[in-house]
Short mmCIF file of C-alpha atoms in Angstrom, two decimals:
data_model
loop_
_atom_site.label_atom_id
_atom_site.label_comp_id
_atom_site.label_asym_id
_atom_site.label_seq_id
_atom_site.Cartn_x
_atom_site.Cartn_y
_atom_site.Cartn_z
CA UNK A 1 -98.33 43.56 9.66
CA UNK A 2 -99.32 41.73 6.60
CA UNK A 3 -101.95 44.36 5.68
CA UNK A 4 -99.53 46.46 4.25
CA UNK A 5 -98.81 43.89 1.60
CA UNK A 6 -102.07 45.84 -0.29
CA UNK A 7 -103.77 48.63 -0.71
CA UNK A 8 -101.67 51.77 -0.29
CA UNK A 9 -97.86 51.05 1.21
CA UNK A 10 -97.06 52.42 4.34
CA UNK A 11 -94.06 52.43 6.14
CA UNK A 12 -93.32 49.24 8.93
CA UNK A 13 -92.31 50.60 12.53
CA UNK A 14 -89.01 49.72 13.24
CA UNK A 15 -89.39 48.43 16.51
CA UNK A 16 -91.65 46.12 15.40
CA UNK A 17 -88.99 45.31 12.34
CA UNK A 18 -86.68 44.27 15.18
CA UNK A 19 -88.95 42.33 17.25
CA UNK A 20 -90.31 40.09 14.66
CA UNK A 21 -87.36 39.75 12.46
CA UNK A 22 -85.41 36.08 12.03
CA UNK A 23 -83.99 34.41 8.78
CA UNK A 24 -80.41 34.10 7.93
CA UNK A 25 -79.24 35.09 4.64
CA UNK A 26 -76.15 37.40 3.34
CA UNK A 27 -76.60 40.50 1.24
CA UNK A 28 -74.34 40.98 -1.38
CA UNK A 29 -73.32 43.97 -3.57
CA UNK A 30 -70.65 44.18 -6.54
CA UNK A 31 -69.16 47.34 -8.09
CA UNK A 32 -67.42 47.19 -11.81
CA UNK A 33 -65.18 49.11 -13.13
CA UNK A 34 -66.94 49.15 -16.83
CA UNK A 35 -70.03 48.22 -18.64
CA UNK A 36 -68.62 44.36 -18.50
CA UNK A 37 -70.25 42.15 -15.52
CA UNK A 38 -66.74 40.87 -15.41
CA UNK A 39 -64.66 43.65 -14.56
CA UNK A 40 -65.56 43.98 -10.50
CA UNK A 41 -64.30 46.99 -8.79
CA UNK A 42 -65.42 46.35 -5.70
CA UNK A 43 -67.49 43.77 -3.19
CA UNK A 44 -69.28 43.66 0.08
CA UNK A 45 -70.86 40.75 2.13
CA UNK A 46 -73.18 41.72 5.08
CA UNK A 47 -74.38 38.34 6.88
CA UNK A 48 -77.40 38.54 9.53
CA UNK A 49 -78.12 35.65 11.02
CA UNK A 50 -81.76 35.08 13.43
CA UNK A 51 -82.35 38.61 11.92
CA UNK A 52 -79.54 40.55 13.21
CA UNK A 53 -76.53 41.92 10.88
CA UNK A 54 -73.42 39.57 12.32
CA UNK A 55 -70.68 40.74 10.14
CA UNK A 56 -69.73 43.18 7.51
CA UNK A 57 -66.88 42.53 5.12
CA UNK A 58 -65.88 44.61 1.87
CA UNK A 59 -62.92 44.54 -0.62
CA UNK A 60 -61.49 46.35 -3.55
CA UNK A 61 -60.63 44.38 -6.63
CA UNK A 62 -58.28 44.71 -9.19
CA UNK A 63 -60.36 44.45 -12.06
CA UNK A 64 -58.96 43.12 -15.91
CA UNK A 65 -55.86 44.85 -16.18
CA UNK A 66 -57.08 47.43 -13.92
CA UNK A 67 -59.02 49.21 -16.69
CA UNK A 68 -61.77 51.59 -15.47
CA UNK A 69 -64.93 53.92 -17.71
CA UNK A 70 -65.15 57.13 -16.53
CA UNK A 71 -69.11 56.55 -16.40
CA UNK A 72 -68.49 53.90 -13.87
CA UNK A 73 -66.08 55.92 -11.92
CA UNK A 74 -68.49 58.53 -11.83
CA UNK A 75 -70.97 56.71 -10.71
CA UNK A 76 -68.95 55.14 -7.15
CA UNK A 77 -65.76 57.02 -7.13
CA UNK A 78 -63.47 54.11 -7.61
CA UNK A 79 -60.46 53.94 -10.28
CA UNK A 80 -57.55 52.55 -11.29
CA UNK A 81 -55.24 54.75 -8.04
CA UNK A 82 -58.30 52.43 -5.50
CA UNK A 83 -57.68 49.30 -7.12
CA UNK A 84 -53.87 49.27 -8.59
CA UNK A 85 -52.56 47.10 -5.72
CA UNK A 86 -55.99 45.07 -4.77
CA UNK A 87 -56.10 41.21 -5.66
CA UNK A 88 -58.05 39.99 -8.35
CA UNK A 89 -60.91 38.51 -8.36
CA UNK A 90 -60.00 35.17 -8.22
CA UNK A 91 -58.54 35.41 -4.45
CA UNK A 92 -61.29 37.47 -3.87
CA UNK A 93 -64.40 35.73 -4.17
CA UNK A 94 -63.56 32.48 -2.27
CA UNK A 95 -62.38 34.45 0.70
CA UNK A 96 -66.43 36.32 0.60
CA UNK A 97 -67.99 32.97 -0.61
CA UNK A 98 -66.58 31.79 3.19
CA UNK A 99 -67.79 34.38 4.93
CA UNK A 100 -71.38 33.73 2.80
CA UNK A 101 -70.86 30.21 4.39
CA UNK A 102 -73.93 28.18 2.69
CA UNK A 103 -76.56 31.12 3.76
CA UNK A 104 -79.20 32.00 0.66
CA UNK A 105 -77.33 35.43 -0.94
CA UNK A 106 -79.69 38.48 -1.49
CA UNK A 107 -79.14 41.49 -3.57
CA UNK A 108 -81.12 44.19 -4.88
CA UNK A 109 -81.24 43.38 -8.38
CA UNK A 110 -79.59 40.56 -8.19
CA UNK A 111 -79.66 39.13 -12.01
CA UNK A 112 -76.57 42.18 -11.75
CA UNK A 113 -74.83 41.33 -8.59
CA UNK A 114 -75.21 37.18 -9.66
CA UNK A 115 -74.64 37.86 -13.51
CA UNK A 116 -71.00 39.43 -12.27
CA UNK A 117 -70.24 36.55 -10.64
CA UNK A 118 -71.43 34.33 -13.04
CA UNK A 119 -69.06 36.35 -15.98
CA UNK A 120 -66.75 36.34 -13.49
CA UNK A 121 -65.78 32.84 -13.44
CA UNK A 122 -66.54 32.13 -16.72
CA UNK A 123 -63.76 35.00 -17.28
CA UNK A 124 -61.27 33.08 -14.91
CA UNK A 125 -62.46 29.86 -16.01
CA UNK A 126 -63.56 28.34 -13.03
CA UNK A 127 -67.07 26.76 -12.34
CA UNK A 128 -70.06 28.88 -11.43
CA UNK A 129 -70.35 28.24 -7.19
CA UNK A 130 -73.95 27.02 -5.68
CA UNK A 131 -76.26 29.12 -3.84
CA UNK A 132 -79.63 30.15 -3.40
CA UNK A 133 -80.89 33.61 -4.60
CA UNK A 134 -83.13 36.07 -3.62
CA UNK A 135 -83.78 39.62 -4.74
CA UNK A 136 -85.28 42.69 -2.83
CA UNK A 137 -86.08 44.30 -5.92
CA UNK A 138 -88.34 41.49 -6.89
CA UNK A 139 -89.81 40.87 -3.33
CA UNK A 140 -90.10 44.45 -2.44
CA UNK A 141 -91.99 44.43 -5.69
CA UNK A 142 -95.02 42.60 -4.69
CA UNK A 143 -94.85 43.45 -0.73
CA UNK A 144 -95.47 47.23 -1.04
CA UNK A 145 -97.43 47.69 -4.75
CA UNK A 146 -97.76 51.73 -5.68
CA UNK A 147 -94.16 53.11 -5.08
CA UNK A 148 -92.82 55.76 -7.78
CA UNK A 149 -90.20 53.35 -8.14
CA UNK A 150 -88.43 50.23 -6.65
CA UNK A 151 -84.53 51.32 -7.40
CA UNK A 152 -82.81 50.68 -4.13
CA UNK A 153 -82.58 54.36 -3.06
CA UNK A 154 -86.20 54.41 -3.84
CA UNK A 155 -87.11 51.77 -1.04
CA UNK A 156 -84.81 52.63 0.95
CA UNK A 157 -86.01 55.81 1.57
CA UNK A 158 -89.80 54.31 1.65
CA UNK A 159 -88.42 52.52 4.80
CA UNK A 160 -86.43 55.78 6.30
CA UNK A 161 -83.19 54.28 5.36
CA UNK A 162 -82.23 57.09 3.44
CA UNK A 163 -78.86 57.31 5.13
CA UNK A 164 -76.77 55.90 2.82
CA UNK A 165 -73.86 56.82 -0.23
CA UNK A 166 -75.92 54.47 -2.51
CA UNK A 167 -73.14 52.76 -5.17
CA UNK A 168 -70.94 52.31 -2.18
CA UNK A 169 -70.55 48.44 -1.86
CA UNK A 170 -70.41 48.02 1.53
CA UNK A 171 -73.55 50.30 2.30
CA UNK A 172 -75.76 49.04 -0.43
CA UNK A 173 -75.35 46.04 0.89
CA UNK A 174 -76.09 46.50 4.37
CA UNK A 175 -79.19 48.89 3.20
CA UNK A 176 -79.89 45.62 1.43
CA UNK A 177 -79.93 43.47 4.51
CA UNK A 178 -82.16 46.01 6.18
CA UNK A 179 -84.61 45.53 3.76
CA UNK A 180 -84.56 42.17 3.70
CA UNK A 181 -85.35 42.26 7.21
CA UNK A 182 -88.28 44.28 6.79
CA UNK A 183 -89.79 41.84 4.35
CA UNK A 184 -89.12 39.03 6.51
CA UNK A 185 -91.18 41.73 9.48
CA UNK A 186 -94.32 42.86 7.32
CA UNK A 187 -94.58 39.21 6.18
CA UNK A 188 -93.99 37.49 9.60
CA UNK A 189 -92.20 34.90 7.84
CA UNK A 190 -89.64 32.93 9.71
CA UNK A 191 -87.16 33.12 7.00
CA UNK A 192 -86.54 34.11 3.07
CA UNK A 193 -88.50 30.68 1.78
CA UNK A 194 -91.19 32.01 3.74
CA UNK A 195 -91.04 35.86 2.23
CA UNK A 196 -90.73 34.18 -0.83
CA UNK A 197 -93.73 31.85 -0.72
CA UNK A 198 -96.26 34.33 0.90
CA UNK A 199 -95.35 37.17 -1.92
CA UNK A 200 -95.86 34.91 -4.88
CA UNK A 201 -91.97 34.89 -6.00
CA UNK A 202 -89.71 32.03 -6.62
CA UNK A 203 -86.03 32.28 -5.46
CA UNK A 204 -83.18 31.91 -7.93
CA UNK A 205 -80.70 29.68 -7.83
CA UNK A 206 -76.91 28.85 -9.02
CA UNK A 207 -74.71 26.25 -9.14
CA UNK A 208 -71.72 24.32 -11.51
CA UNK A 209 -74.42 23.47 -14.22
CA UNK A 210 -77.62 26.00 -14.20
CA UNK A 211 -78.93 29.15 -13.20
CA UNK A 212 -82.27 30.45 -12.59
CA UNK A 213 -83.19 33.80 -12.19
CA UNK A 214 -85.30 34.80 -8.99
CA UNK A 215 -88.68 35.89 -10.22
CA UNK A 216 -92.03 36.83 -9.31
CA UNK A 217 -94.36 33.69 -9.75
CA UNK A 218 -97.59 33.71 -12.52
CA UNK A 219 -95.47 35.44 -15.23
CA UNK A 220 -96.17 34.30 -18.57
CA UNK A 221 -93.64 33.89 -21.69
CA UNK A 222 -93.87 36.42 -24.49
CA UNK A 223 -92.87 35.03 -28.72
CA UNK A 224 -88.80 35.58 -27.66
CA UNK A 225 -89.08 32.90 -24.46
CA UNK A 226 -88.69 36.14 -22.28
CA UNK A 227 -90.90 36.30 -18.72
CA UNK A 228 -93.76 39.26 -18.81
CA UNK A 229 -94.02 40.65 -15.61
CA UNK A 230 -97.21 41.26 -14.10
CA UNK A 231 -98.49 44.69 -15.48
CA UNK A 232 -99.39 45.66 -11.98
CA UNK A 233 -95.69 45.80 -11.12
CA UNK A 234 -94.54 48.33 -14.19
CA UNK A 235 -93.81 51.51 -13.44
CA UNK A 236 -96.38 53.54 -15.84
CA UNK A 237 -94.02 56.44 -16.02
CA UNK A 238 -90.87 54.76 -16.52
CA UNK A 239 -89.44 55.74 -19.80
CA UNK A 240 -89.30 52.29 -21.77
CA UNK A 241 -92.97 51.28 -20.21
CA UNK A 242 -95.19 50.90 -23.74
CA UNK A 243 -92.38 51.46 -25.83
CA UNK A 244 -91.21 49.11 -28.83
CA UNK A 245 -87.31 49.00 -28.27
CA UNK A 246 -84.78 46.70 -30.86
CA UNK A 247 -81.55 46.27 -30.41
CA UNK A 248 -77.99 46.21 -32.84
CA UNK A 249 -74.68 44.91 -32.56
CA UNK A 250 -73.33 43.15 -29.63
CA UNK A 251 -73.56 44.66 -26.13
CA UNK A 252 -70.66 44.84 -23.40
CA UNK A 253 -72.48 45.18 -20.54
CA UNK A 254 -74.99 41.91 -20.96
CA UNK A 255 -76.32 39.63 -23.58
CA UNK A 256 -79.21 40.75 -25.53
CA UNK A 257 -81.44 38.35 -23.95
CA UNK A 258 -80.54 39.89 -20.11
CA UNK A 259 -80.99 43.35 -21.96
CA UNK A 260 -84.21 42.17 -23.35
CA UNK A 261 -86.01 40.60 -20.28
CA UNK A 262 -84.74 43.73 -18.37
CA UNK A 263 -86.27 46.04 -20.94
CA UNK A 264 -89.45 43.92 -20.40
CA UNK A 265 -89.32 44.21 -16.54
CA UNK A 266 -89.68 47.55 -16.99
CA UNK A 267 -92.84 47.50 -19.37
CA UNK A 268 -90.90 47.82 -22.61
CA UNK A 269 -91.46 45.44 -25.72
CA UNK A 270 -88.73 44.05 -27.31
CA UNK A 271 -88.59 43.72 -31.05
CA UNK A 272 -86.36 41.87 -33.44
CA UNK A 273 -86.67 44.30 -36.39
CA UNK A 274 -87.59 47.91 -36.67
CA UNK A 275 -90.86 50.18 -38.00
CA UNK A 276 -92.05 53.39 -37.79
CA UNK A 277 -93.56 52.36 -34.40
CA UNK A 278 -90.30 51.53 -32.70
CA UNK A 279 -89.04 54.02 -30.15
CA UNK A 280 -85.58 53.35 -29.33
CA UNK A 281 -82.89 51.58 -31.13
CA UNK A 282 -80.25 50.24 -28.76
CA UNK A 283 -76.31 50.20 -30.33
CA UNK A 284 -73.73 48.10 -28.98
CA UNK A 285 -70.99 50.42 -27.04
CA UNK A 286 -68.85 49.31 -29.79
CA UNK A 287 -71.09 49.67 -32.78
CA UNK A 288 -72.40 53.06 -31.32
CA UNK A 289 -68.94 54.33 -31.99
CA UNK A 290 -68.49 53.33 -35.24
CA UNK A 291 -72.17 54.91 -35.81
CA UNK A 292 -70.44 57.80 -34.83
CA UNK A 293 -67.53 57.59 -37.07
CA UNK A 294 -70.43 57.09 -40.00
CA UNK A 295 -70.43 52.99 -40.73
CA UNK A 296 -74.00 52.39 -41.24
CA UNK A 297 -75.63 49.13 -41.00
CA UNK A 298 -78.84 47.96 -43.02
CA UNK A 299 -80.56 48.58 -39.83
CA UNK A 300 -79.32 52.11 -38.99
CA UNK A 301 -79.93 53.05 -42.44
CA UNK A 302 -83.41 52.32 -42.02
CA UNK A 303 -84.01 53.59 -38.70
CA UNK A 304 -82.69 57.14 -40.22
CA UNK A 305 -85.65 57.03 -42.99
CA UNK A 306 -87.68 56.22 -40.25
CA UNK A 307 -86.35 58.98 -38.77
CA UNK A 308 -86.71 61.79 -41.85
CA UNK A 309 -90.25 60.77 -42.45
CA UNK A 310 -91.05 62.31 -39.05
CA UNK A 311 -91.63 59.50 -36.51
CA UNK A 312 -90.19 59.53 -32.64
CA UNK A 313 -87.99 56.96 -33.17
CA UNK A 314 -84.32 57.05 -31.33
CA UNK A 315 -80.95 56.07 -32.11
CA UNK A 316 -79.55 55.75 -28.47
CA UNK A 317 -76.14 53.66 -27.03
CA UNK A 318 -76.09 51.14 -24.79
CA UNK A 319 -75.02 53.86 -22.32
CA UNK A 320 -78.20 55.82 -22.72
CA UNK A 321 -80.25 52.54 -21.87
CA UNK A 322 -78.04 51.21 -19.23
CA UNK A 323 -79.13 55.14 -17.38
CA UNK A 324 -82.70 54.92 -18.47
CA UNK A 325 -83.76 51.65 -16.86
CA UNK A 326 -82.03 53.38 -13.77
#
């Protein structure tokens, strides 16, 4: 099955998926109830273990004084009536971090899912926990090359596992899972360090002192310290590939450095000041408003010359590019 790794994807058989599955791991998906990391909404934890789902767990959370955006709300139908009596998140977590029980802890796009747990506890104050990290998006990246687009509906559907309410916890994560096990399949690997080592990616990690990100190996560093994908893996039609983006003000949802390297993932190029060949211009939810209201920075002031003189670029909120890297 490793032949589909190139050329032209196509689609593992399932029964073959089951036969030559193994590898324990647990799939993990978080919710939030706004653009903050730290303000989780909801959780699920799907375990397999020798390649077969074992358990599935989810829970509502009571997030920061139970404060919700409609944006998120729209997006997975939680709010504040879902999540007014839940626990926090600080009996949450150690309750799923049992049922995780030492297994590596996959997500698709998991600098989100491990960045919320990460604010998370720096929020509450406690110490980051330790586990190993790997990411779907990022393996399922470099096992089947020429797909319109990697979002998890995306390859889900690529491996008939359309069935799903994607932004649901509980079935993102098991859709997750599946695909996990389909890696582990196409790659006949006996287990995620396996997947990981024949695709050319390095798993993430966390624990009490350091994090590290899980990546696809042979990426370079651009002038900001910020890794450059390989150009085979960008998405030519996504709408930040090839375009010169800067940001302004400070961001809710990440720090500029996450927003940056996830701009670059996706074949942007992130600038530090602005010109008549920048595209987009990223505010700050907060400074976006006061953009609004008319307060104009040095920086928006000359992005609106820009602007009059006739060139594309775009004054857009963090919103807008939170939707357009999908």
């Amino acid at each position: 099955m490793s032949s589909m790794l190139t050329g032209q994807p196509s689609t593992p058989d399932p029964q073959l998926v089951d036969a030559l599955t193994k590898g324990t791991f647990a799939a993990v998906d978080f919710e939030t109830a706004t653009y903050a990391r730290a303000s989780a909404c909801s959780l699920a934890v799907v375990t397999v273990d020798d390649g077969q789902i074992t358990s599935e767990q989810s829970w509502f959370i009571r997030p920061p004084d139970n404060r919700y955006y409609s944006f998120n709300t729209a997006l997975h139908g939680i709010g504040p009536a879902n999540t007014e009596s839940s626990p926090p998140f600080d009996q949450v977590f150690p309750e799923a971090y049992e049922h995780i029980a030492g297994r590596p802890v996959i997500a698709h796009n998991a600098a989100f899912d491990i960045g919320v747990i990460r604010d998370e506890h720096v929020r509450i104050g406690a110490s980051w926990p330790e586990m190993r990290i790997g990411c779907t998006l990022v393996l399922s990246r470099r096992a089947w090359r020429g797909l319109s687009s990697y979002a998890l509906p995306s390859v889900a559907h690529f491996l008939g596992l359309d069935n799903f309410a994607h932004h649901d916890a509980a079935a993102d994560a098991r859709t997750c899972a599946h695909i996990a096990r389909y890696l582990i399949a196409v790659t006949e690997a006996p287990d995620l360090d396996e997947v990981a080592r024949t695709l050319g990616v390095n798993l993430g990690m966390l624990d009490p002192a350091d994090y590290r990100s899980c990546h696809a190996k042979g990426y370079g560093t651009n002038g900001w310290g910020l890794l450059a994908p390989d150009p085979a893996e960008i998405d030519p039609d996504h709408p930040f590939a090839g375009a010169k983006v800067a940001f302004t003000g400070s961001l809710s949802s990440m720090t500029r450095q996450e927003a940056a390297q996830l701009l670059v993932n996706a074949g942007g190029e992130f600038t530090q000041g602005i010109s008549r060949f920048t595209r987009y211009l990223v505010f700050g939810q907060q400074d976006f408003s006061k953009f609004v209201d008319g307060q104009k920075s040095a920086k928006t002031r000359r992005a609106e010359a820009i602007i009059s003189n006739g060139h594309t670029l775009q004054i857009i909120s963090e919103d807008d590019f939170l939707r357009m890297l999908g």
